[in-house]
PDB file of N, CA and C in Angstrom:
ATOM      1  N   MET A   1       7.628  43.587 -29.252  1.00 67.00           N
ATOM      2  CA  MET A   1       9.004  43.172 -29.339  1.00 67.00           C
ATOM      3  C   MET A   1       9.609  43.139 -27.928  1.00 67.00           C
ATOM      4  N   LEU A   2      10.406  42.137 -27.671  1.00 62.00           N
ATOM      5  CA  LEU A   2      10.997  41.964 -26.349  1.00 62.00           C
ATOM      6  C   LEU A   2      11.806  43.184 -25.911  1.00 62.00           C
ATOM      7  N   ALA A   3      12.540  43.780 -26.827  1.00 65.00           N
ATOM      8  CA  ALA A   3      13.374  44.935 -26.491  1.00 65.00           C
ATOM      9  C   ALA A   3      12.535  46.130 -26.036  1.00 65.00           C
ATOM     10  N   ASP A   4      11.258  46.169 -26.401  1.00 78.00           N
ATOM     11  CA  ASP A   4      10.379  47.250 -25.961  1.00 78.00           C
ATOM     12  C   ASP A   4       9.874  47.024 -24.536  1.00 78.00           C
ATOM     13  N   GLN A   5       9.980  45.787 -24.047  1.00 79.00           N
ATOM     14  CA  GLN A   5       9.435  45.454 -22.737  1.00 79.00           C
ATOM     15  C   GLN A   5      10.508  45.279 -21.667  1.00 79.00           C
ATOM     16  N   LEU A   6      11.703  44.897 -22.070  1.00 76.00           N
ATOM     17  CA  LEU A   6      12.776  44.588 -21.123  1.00 76.00           C
ATOM     18  C   LEU A   6      14.052  45.308 -21.498  1.00 76.00           C
ATOM     19  N   ASP A   7      14.885  45.520 -20.519  1.00 79.00           N
ATOM     20  CA  ASP A   7      16.217  46.035 -20.773  1.00 79.00           C
ATOM     21  C   ASP A   7      17.227  44.900 -20.847  1.00 79.00           C
ATOM     22  N   TYR A   8      17.036  43.880 -20.005  1.00 78.00           N
ATOM     23  CA  TYR A   8      17.999  42.794 -19.886  1.00 78.00           C
ATOM     24  C   TYR A   8      17.291  41.451 -19.771  1.00 78.00           C
ATOM     25  N   VAL A   9      17.997  40.407 -20.151  1.00 79.00           N
ATOM     26  CA  VAL A   9      17.555  39.039 -19.920  1.00 79.00           C
ATOM     27  C   VAL A   9      18.601  38.390 -19.020  1.00 79.00           C
ATOM     28  N   VAL A  10      18.121  37.712 -17.997  1.00 78.00           N
ATOM     29  CA  VAL A  10      19.007  37.054 -17.039  1.00 78.00           C
ATOM     30  C   VAL A  10      18.945  35.558 -17.272  1.00 78.00           C
ATOM     31  N   GLY A  11      20.095  34.930 -17.340  1.00 81.00           N
ATOM     32  CA  GLY A  11      20.155  33.487 -17.477  1.00 81.00           C
ATOM     33  C   GLY A  11      20.956  32.881 -16.344  1.00 81.00           C
ATOM     34  N   VAL A  12      20.486  31.756 -15.851  1.00 82.00           N
ATOM     35  CA  VAL A  12      21.194  31.027 -14.804  1.00 82.00           C
ATOM     36  C   VAL A  12      21.375  29.599 -15.290  1.00 82.00           C
ATOM     37  N   ASP A  13      22.606  29.137 -15.274  1.00 85.00           N
ATOM     38  CA  ASP A  13      22.938  27.767 -15.671  1.00 85.00           C
ATOM     39  C   ASP A  13      23.316  27.008 -14.399  1.00 85.00           C
ATOM     40  N   PRO A  14      22.368  26.234 -13.842  1.00 82.00           N
ATOM     41  CA  PRO A  14      22.626  25.579 -12.561  1.00 82.00           C
ATOM     42  C   PRO A  14      23.435  24.293 -12.703  1.00 82.00           C
ATOM     43  N   HIS A  15      24.327  24.091 -11.783  1.00 84.00           N
ATOM     44  CA  HIS A  15      25.129  22.871 -11.709  1.00 84.00           C
ATOM     45  C   HIS A  15      25.185  22.418 -10.258  1.00 84.00           C
ATOM     46  N   ARG A  16      25.771  21.273 -10.022  1.00 83.00           N
ATOM     47  CA  ARG A  16      25.825  20.737  -8.669  1.00 83.00           C
ATOM     48  C   ARG A  16      26.635  21.615  -7.730  1.00 83.00           C
ATOM     49  N   ASP A  17      27.805  22.078  -8.170  1.00 88.00           N
ATOM     50  CA  ASP A  17      28.718  22.797  -7.288  1.00 88.00           C
ATOM     51  C   ASP A  17      28.673  24.314  -7.434  1.00 88.00           C
ATOM     52  N   ALA A  18      28.257  24.796  -8.601  1.00 88.00           N
ATOM     53  CA  ALA A  18      28.241  26.238  -8.848  1.00 88.00           C
ATOM     54  C   ALA A  18      27.192  26.569  -9.899  1.00 88.00           C
ATOM     55  N   HIS A  19      26.729  27.801  -9.875  1.00 86.00           N
ATOM     56  CA  HIS A  19      25.776  28.294 -10.861  1.00 86.00           C
ATOM     57  C   HIS A  19      26.428  29.450 -11.619  1.00 86.00           C
ATOM     58  N   SER A  20      26.268  29.452 -12.924  1.00 89.00           N
ATOM     59  CA  SER A  20      26.734  30.563 -13.746  1.00 89.00           C
ATOM     60  C   SER A  20      25.561  31.498 -13.990  1.00 89.00           C
ATOM     61  N   ILE A  21      25.831  32.793 -13.880  1.00 85.00           N
ATOM     62  CA  ILE A  21      24.802  33.813 -14.081  1.00 85.00           C
ATOM     63  C   ILE A  21      25.273  34.734 -15.195  1.00 85.00           C
ATOM     64  N   GLY A  22      24.390  35.017 -16.123  1.00 84.00           N
ATOM     65  CA  GLY A  22      24.712  35.936 -17.208  1.00 84.00           C
ATOM     66  C   GLY A  22      23.573  36.911 -17.430  1.00 84.00           C
ATOM     67  N   ILE A  23      23.915  38.138 -17.758  1.00 81.00           N
ATOM     68  CA  ILE A  23      22.909  39.146 -18.063  1.00 81.00           C
ATOM     69  C   ILE A  23      23.242  39.720 -19.437  1.00 81.00           C
ATOM     70  N   VAL A  24      22.233  39.731 -20.303  1.00 84.00           N
ATOM     71  CA  VAL A  24      22.406  40.181 -21.684  1.00 84.00           C
ATOM     72  C   VAL A  24      21.541  41.413 -21.923  1.00 84.00           C
ATOM     73  N   ASP A  25      22.104  42.416 -22.574  1.00 84.00           N
ATOM     74  CA  ASP A  25      21.368  43.606 -22.976  1.00 84.00           C
ATOM     75  C   ASP A  25      20.477  43.213 -24.152  1.00 84.00           C
ATOM     76  N   VAL A  26      19.166  43.355 -23.994  1.00 84.00           N
ATOM     77  CA  VAL A  26      18.217  42.907 -25.012  1.00 84.00           C
ATOM     78  C   VAL A  26      18.388  43.678 -26.320  1.00 84.00           C
ATOM     79  N   ARG A  27      18.694  44.959 -26.225  1.00 84.00           N
ATOM     80  CA  ARG A  27      18.784  45.776 -27.438  1.00 84.00           C
ATOM     81  C   ARG A  27      20.009  45.436 -28.284  1.00 84.00           C
ATOM     82  N   THR A  28      21.132  45.140 -27.628  1.00 88.00           N
ATOM     83  CA  THR A  28      22.379  44.924 -28.374  1.00 88.00           C
ATOM     84  C   THR A  28      22.807  43.466 -28.433  1.00 88.00           C
ATOM     85  N   GLY A  29      22.293  42.636 -27.527  1.00 89.00           N
ATOM     86  CA  GLY A  29      22.727  41.242 -27.462  1.00 89.00           C
ATOM     87  C   GLY A  29      24.059  41.070 -26.749  1.00 89.00           C
ATOM     88  N   ALA A  30      24.590  42.147 -26.210  1.00 89.00           N
ATOM     89  CA  ALA A  30      25.888  42.098 -25.528  1.00 89.00           C
ATOM     90  C   ALA A  30      25.739  41.522 -24.119  1.00 89.00           C
ATOM     91  N   VAL A  31      26.683  40.676 -23.733  1.00 88.00           N
ATOM     92  CA  VAL A  31      26.737  40.184 -22.367  1.00 88.00           C
ATOM     93  C   VAL A  31      27.286  41.316 -21.512  1.00 88.00           C
ATOM     94  N   VAL A  32      26.488  41.753 -20.549  1.00 82.00           N
ATOM     95  CA  VAL A  32      26.899  42.889 -19.727  1.00 82.00           C
ATOM     96  C   VAL A  32      27.362  42.465 -18.337  1.00 82.00           C
ATOM     97  N   PHE A  33      27.114  41.210 -18.002  1.00 80.00           N
ATOM     98  CA  PHE A  33      27.526  40.743 -16.686  1.00 80.00           C
ATOM     99  C   PHE A  33      27.621  39.226 -16.701  1.00 80.00           C
ATOM    100  N   GLU A  34      28.667  38.693 -16.083  1.00 84.00           N
ATOM    101  CA  GLU A  34      28.819  37.262 -15.904  1.00 84.00           C
ATOM    102  C   GLU A  34      29.383  37.012 -14.513  1.00 84.00           C
ATOM    103  N   ALA A  35      28.903  35.967 -13.874  1.00 85.00           N
ATOM    104  CA  ALA A  35      29.422  35.599 -12.559  1.00 85.00           C
ATOM    105  C   ALA A  35      29.163  34.119 -12.335  1.00 85.00           C
ATOM    106  N   ALA A  36      29.905  33.557 -11.420  1.00 89.00           N
ATOM    107  CA  ALA A  36      29.663  32.193 -10.962  1.00 89.00           C
ATOM    108  C   ALA A  36      29.605  32.242  -9.441  1.00 89.00           C
ATOM    109  N   VAL A  37      28.632  31.549  -8.896  1.00 87.00           N
ATOM    110  CA  VAL A  37      28.489  31.481  -7.440  1.00 87.00           C
ATOM    111  C   VAL A  37      28.371  30.021  -7.032  1.00 87.00           C
ATOM    112  N   ARG A  38      28.784  29.744  -5.814  1.00 89.00           N
ATOM    113  CA  ARG A  38      28.665  28.381  -5.295  1.00 89.00           C
ATOM    114  C   ARG A  38      27.198  27.993  -5.183  1.00 89.00           C
ATOM    115  N   ALA A  39      26.914  26.714  -5.335  1.00 85.00           N
ATOM    116  CA  ALA A  39      25.544  26.205  -5.233  1.00 85.00           C
ATOM    117  C   ALA A  39      25.230  25.841  -3.792  1.00 85.00           C
ATOM    118  N   ASP A  40      25.263  26.842  -2.946  1.00 84.00           N
ATOM    119  CA  ASP A  40      24.930  26.657  -1.541  1.00 84.00           C
ATOM    120  C   ASP A  40      24.365  27.970  -1.013  1.00 84.00           C
ATOM    121  N   THR A  41      24.011  28.001   0.240  1.00 80.00           N
ATOM    122  CA  THR A  41      23.387  29.195   0.815  1.00 80.00           C
ATOM    123  C   THR A  41      24.251  30.435   0.635  1.00 80.00           C
ATOM    124  N   ALA A  42      25.542  30.316   0.894  1.00 84.00           N
ATOM    125  CA  ALA A  42      26.435  31.474   0.744  1.00 84.00           C
ATOM    126  C   ALA A  42      26.465  31.946  -0.711  1.00 84.00           C
ATOM    127  N   GLY A  43      26.446  31.011  -1.640  1.00 84.00           N
ATOM    128  CA  GLY A  43      26.444  31.378  -3.057  1.00 84.00           C
ATOM    129  C   GLY A  43      25.179  32.102  -3.463  1.00 84.00           C
ATOM    130  N   TYR A  44      24.033  31.626  -2.971  1.00 79.00           N
ATOM    131  CA  TYR A  44      22.775  32.307  -3.278  1.00 79.00           C
ATOM    132  C   TYR A  44      22.768  33.709  -2.679  1.00 79.00           C
ATOM    133  N   GLU A  45      23.272  33.840  -1.478  1.00 80.00           N
ATOM    134  CA  GLU A  45      23.346  35.174  -0.859  1.00 80.00           C
ATOM    135  C   GLU A  45      24.246  36.094  -1.676  1.00 80.00           C
ATOM    136  N   GLU A  46      25.365  35.557  -2.150  1.00 82.00           N
ATOM    137  CA  GLU A  46      26.259  36.357  -3.000  1.00 82.00           C
ATOM    138  C   GLU A  46      25.547  36.788  -4.279  1.00 82.00           C
ATOM    139  N   ALA A  47      24.814  35.882  -4.901  1.00 78.00           N
ATOM    140  CA  ALA A  47      24.097  36.213  -6.133  1.00 78.00           C
ATOM    141  C   ALA A  47      23.057  37.293  -5.883  1.00 78.00           C
ATOM    142  N   LEU A  48      22.388  37.221  -4.762  1.00 74.00           N
ATOM    143  CA  LEU A  48      21.402  38.254  -4.447  1.00 74.00           C
ATOM    144  C   LEU A  48      22.073  39.607  -4.225  1.00 74.00           C
ATOM    145  N   ARG A  49      23.263  39.627  -3.658  1.00 76.00           N
ATOM    146  CA  ARG A  49      24.006  40.895  -3.504  1.00 76.00           C
ATOM    147  C   ARG A  49      24.424  41.422  -4.879  1.00 76.00           C
ATOM    148  N   LEU A  50      24.820  40.537  -5.787  1.00 70.00           N
ATOM    149  CA  LEU A  50      25.220  40.964  -7.129  1.00 70.00           C
ATOM    150  C   LEU A  50      24.055  41.604  -7.867  1.00 70.00           C
ATOM    151  N   GLU A  51      22.859  41.164  -7.554  1.00 61.00           N
ATOM    152  CA  GLU A  51      21.660  41.632  -8.241  1.00 61.00           C
ATOM    153  C   GLU A  51      21.279  43.049  -7.840  1.00 61.00           C
ATOM    154  N   GLN A  52      21.859  43.599  -6.808  1.00 60.00           N
ATOM    155  CA  GLN A  52      21.481  44.908  -6.295  1.00 60.00           C
ATOM    156  C   GLN A  52      21.930  46.024  -7.236  1.00 60.00           C
ATOM    157  N   GLY A  53      21.418  46.033  -8.439  1.00 55.00           N
ATOM    158  CA  GLY A  53      21.806  47.036  -9.414  1.00 55.00           C
ATOM    159  C   GLY A  53      20.595  47.774  -9.951  1.00 55.00           C
ATOM    160  N   PRO A  54      20.820  48.657 -10.920  1.00 51.00           N
ATOM    161  CA  PRO A  54      19.749  49.495 -11.437  1.00 51.00           C
ATOM    162  C   PRO A  54      18.892  48.827 -12.514  1.00 51.00           C
ATOM    163  N   MET A  55      19.167  47.572 -12.861  1.00 51.00           N
ATOM    164  CA  MET A  55      18.484  46.944 -13.983  1.00 51.00           C
ATOM    165  C   MET A  55      17.045  46.578 -13.648  1.00 51.00           C
ATOM    166  N   ARG A  56      16.154  46.844 -14.590  1.00 47.00           N
ATOM    167  CA  ARG A  56      14.798  46.341 -14.437  1.00 47.00           C
ATOM    168  C   ARG A  56      14.873  44.823 -14.531  1.00 47.00           C
ATOM    169  N   GLY A  57      14.029  44.156 -13.820  1.00 51.00           N
ATOM    170  CA  GLY A  57      14.049  42.702 -13.852  1.00 51.00           C
ATOM    171  C   GLY A  57      14.717  42.112 -12.631  1.00 51.00           C
ATOM    172  N   GLY A  58      15.228  42.961 -11.744  1.00 59.00           N
ATOM    173  CA  GLY A  58      15.861  42.475 -10.533  1.00 59.00           C
ATOM    174  C   GLY A  58      14.991  41.503  -9.755  1.00 59.00           C
ATOM    175  N   PRO A  59      13.685  41.788  -9.603  1.00 63.00           N
ATOM    176  CA  PRO A  59      12.832  40.837  -8.889  1.00 63.00           C
ATOM    177  C   PRO A  59      12.805  39.463  -9.548  1.00 63.00           C
ATOM    178  N   ALA A  60      12.928  39.403 -10.868  1.00 64.00           N
ATOM    179  CA  ALA A  60      12.951  38.112 -11.559  1.00 64.00           C
ATOM    180  C   ALA A  60      14.182  37.320 -11.172  1.00 64.00           C
ATOM    181  N   VAL A  61      15.301  38.008 -10.996  1.00 65.00           N
ATOM    182  CA  VAL A  61      16.533  37.332 -10.571  1.00 65.00           C
ATOM    183  C   VAL A  61      16.335  36.737  -9.190  1.00 65.00           C
ATOM    184  N   VAL A  62      15.762  37.511  -8.297  1.00 67.00           N
ATOM    185  CA  VAL A  62      15.525  37.043  -6.934  1.00 67.00           C
ATOM    186  C   VAL A  62      14.611  35.822  -6.949  1.00 67.00           C
ATOM    187  N   LEU A  63      13.525  35.891  -7.704  1.00 69.00           N
ATOM    188  CA  LEU A  63      12.596  34.758  -7.764  1.00 69.00           C
ATOM    189  C   LEU A  63      13.261  33.527  -8.358  1.00 69.00           C
ATOM    190  N   ALA A  64      14.061  33.708  -9.400  1.00 71.00           N
ATOM    191  CA  ALA A  64      14.748  32.565 -10.018  1.00 71.00           C
ATOM    192  C   ALA A  64      15.722  31.921  -9.041  1.00 71.00           C
ATOM    193  N   LEU A  65      16.466  32.731  -8.319  1.00 70.00           N
ATOM    194  CA  LEU A  65      17.427  32.183  -7.357  1.00 70.00           C
ATOM    195  C   LEU A  65      16.716  31.474  -6.211  1.00 70.00           C
ATOM    196  N   ARG A  66      15.597  32.026  -5.774  1.00 74.00           N
ATOM    197  CA  ARG A  66      14.836  31.352  -4.714  1.00 74.00           C
ATOM    198  C   ARG A  66      14.300  30.016  -5.201  1.00 74.00           C
ATOM    199  N   TRP A  67      13.837  29.973  -6.460  1.00 76.00           N
ATOM    200  CA  TRP A  67      13.337  28.714  -7.017  1.00 76.00           C
ATOM    201  C   TRP A  67      14.468  27.689  -7.079  1.00 76.00           C
ATOM    202  N   LEU A  68      15.633  28.113  -7.559  1.00 74.00           N
ATOM    203  CA  LEU A  68      16.774  27.193  -7.625  1.00 74.00           C
ATOM    204  C   LEU A  68      17.133  26.658  -6.241  1.00 74.00           C
ATOM    205  N   ALA A  69      17.183  27.543  -5.266  1.00 74.00           N
ATOM    206  CA  ALA A  69      17.536  27.129  -3.913  1.00 74.00           C
ATOM    207  C   ALA A  69      16.517  26.149  -3.353  1.00 74.00           C
ATOM    208  N   ALA A  70      15.255  26.349  -3.671  1.00 78.00           N
ATOM    209  CA  ALA A  70      14.197  25.501  -3.133  1.00 78.00           C
ATOM    210  C   ALA A  70      14.133  24.136  -3.794  1.00 78.00           C
ATOM    211  N   HIS A  71      14.685  23.990  -4.995  1.00 77.00           N
ATOM    212  CA  HIS A  71      14.541  22.744  -5.745  1.00 77.00           C
ATOM    213  C   HIS A  71      15.842  21.968  -5.917  1.00 77.00           C
ATOM    214  N   GLN A  72      16.894  22.401  -5.277  1.00 78.00           N
ATOM    215  CA  GLN A  72      18.173  21.692  -5.370  1.00 78.00           C
ATOM    216  C   GLN A  72      18.300  20.745  -4.182  1.00 78.00           C
ATOM    217  N   ASP A  73      18.811  19.548  -4.441  1.00 80.00           N
ATOM    218  CA  ASP A  73      19.031  18.578  -3.365  1.00 80.00           C
ATOM    219  C   ASP A  73      20.103  19.093  -2.410  1.00 80.00           C
ATOM    220  N   PRO A  74      20.065  18.662  -1.153  1.00 78.00           N
ATOM    221  CA  PRO A  74      21.044  19.126  -0.165  1.00 78.00           C
ATOM    222  C   PRO A  74      22.498  18.880  -0.566  1.00 78.00           C
ATOM    223  N   ASP A  75      22.737  17.835  -1.357  1.00 77.00           N
ATOM    224  CA  ASP A  75      24.111  17.548  -1.777  1.00 77.00           C
ATOM    225  C   ASP A  75      24.515  18.331  -3.019  1.00 77.00           C
ATOM    226  N   GLY A  76      23.645  19.237  -3.475  1.00 71.00           N
ATOM    227  CA  GLY A  76      23.947  20.058  -4.638  1.00 71.00           C
ATOM    228  C   GLY A  76      23.467  19.468  -5.942  1.00 71.00           C
ATOM    229  N   LYS A  77      22.961  18.253  -5.920  1.00 74.00           N
ATOM    230  CA  LYS A  77      22.523  17.554  -7.131  1.00 74.00           C
ATOM    231  C   LYS A  77      21.179  18.105  -7.611  1.00 74.00           C
ATOM    232  N   TRP A  78      20.964  17.979  -8.921  1.00 72.00           N
ATOM    233  CA  TRP A  78      19.693  18.370  -9.525  1.00 72.00           C
ATOM    234  C   TRP A  78      19.024  17.135 -10.095  1.00 72.00           C
ATOM    235  N   ASP A  79      17.723  17.075 -10.004  1.00 75.00           N
ATOM    236  CA  ASP A  79      16.947  15.988 -10.586  1.00 75.00           C
ATOM    237  C   ASP A  79      15.890  16.627 -11.479  1.00 75.00           C
ATOM    238  N   CYS A  80      16.161  16.687 -12.766  1.00 74.00           N
ATOM    239  CA  CYS A  80      15.244  17.389 -13.669  1.00 74.00           C
ATOM    240  C   CYS A  80      13.912  16.661 -13.819  1.00 74.00           C
ATOM    241  N   ASP A  81      13.842  15.388 -13.478  1.00 79.00           N
ATOM    242  CA  ASP A  81      12.590  14.653 -13.576  1.00 79.00           C
ATOM    243  C   ASP A  81      11.777  14.674 -12.288  1.00 79.00           C
ATOM    244  N   ASP A  82      12.420  14.999 -11.171  1.00 78.00           N
ATOM    245  CA  ASP A  82      11.724  14.910  -9.886  1.00 78.00           C
ATOM    246  C   ASP A  82      12.067  16.079  -8.961  1.00 78.00           C
ATOM    247  N   PHE A  83      12.319  17.264  -9.543  1.00 75.00           N
ATOM    248  CA  PHE A  83      12.695  18.418  -8.723  1.00 75.00           C
ATOM    249  C   PHE A  83      11.561  18.860  -7.804  1.00 75.00           C
ATOM    250  N   MET A  84      10.326  18.523  -8.193  1.00 79.00           N
ATOM    251  CA  MET A  84       9.178  18.949  -7.403  1.00 79.00           C
ATOM    252  C   MET A  84       9.042  18.200  -6.078  1.00 79.00           C
ATOM    253  N   LYS A  85       9.909  17.220  -5.856  1.00 82.00           N
ATOM    254  CA  LYS A  85       9.870  16.473  -4.591  1.00 82.00           C
ATOM    255  C   LYS A  85      10.139  17.385  -3.388  1.00 82.00           C
ATOM    256  N   HIS A  86      10.705  18.559  -3.650  1.00 79.00           N
ATOM    257  CA  HIS A  86      10.997  19.508  -2.580  1.00 79.00           C
ATOM    258  C   HIS A  86       9.797  20.397  -2.235  1.00 79.00           C
ATOM    259  N   ASP A  87       8.741  20.326  -3.049  1.00 79.00           N
ATOM    260  CA  ASP A  87       7.556  21.166  -2.834  1.00 79.00           C
ATOM    261  C   ASP A  87       6.601  20.526  -1.832  1.00 79.00           C
ATOM    262  N   PRO A  88       5.793  21.354  -1.160  1.00 81.00           N
ATOM    263  CA  PRO A  88       4.736  20.797  -0.308  1.00 81.00           C
ATOM    264  C   PRO A  88       3.774  19.970  -1.165  1.00 81.00           C
ATOM    265  N   ALA A  89       3.215  18.921  -0.595  1.00 81.00           N
ATOM    266  CA  ALA A  89       2.340  18.015  -1.348  1.00 81.00           C
ATOM    267  C   ALA A  89       1.155  18.740  -1.976  1.00 81.00           C
ATOM    268  N   ASP A  90       0.667  19.794  -1.329  1.00 83.00           N
ATOM    269  CA  ASP A  90      -0.498  20.503  -1.867  1.00 83.00           C
ATOM    270  C   ASP A  90      -0.130  21.672  -2.785  1.00 83.00           C
ATOM    271  N   ASP A  91       1.159  21.819  -3.105  1.00 81.00           N
ATOM    272  CA  ASP A  91       1.593  22.926  -3.962  1.00 81.00           C
ATOM    273  C   ASP A  91       2.767  22.490  -4.838  1.00 81.00           C
ATOM    274  N   ARG A  92       2.551  21.469  -5.648  1.00 79.00           N
ATOM    275  CA  ARG A  92       3.625  20.921  -6.490  1.00 79.00           C
ATOM    276  C   ARG A  92       3.885  21.833  -7.686  1.00 79.00           C
ATOM    277  N   CYS A  93       5.142  22.094  -7.930  1.00 76.00           N
ATOM    278  CA  CYS A  93       5.589  22.875  -9.084  1.00 76.00           C
ATOM    279  C   CYS A  93       5.742  21.934 -10.276  1.00 76.00           C
ATOM    280  N   ASP A  94       5.428  22.408 -11.475  1.00 71.00           N
ATOM    281  CA  ASP A  94       5.646  21.561 -12.638  1.00 71.00           C
ATOM    282  C   ASP A  94       6.691  22.141 -13.587  1.00 71.00           C
ATOM    283  N   GLY A  95       7.493  23.057 -13.080  1.00 60.00           N
ATOM    284  CA  GLY A  95       8.570  23.622 -13.885  1.00 60.00           C
ATOM    285  C   GLY A  95       8.372  25.059 -14.106  1.00 60.00           C
TER     286      GLY A  95
END
């Protein structure tokens, strides 16, 4: 059961100008944290500072934010069909 393996689930809803972040307690289903950060370097840095808490799964938040930062176009736009264009040719991500 998921509740036996995790304390929290982290969700990120990416948009062009800002990303919404939510953390849900797996055992109760309660939203324990919500934030919005700008979709730029300063916003990612802010999100990483927000993550500095006692929750297990913190490394997953860091990895997710790094993936988002690496696959977003410079103008903040997302391309769900061609996001891998930002990857090195010999290391293409498929989602």
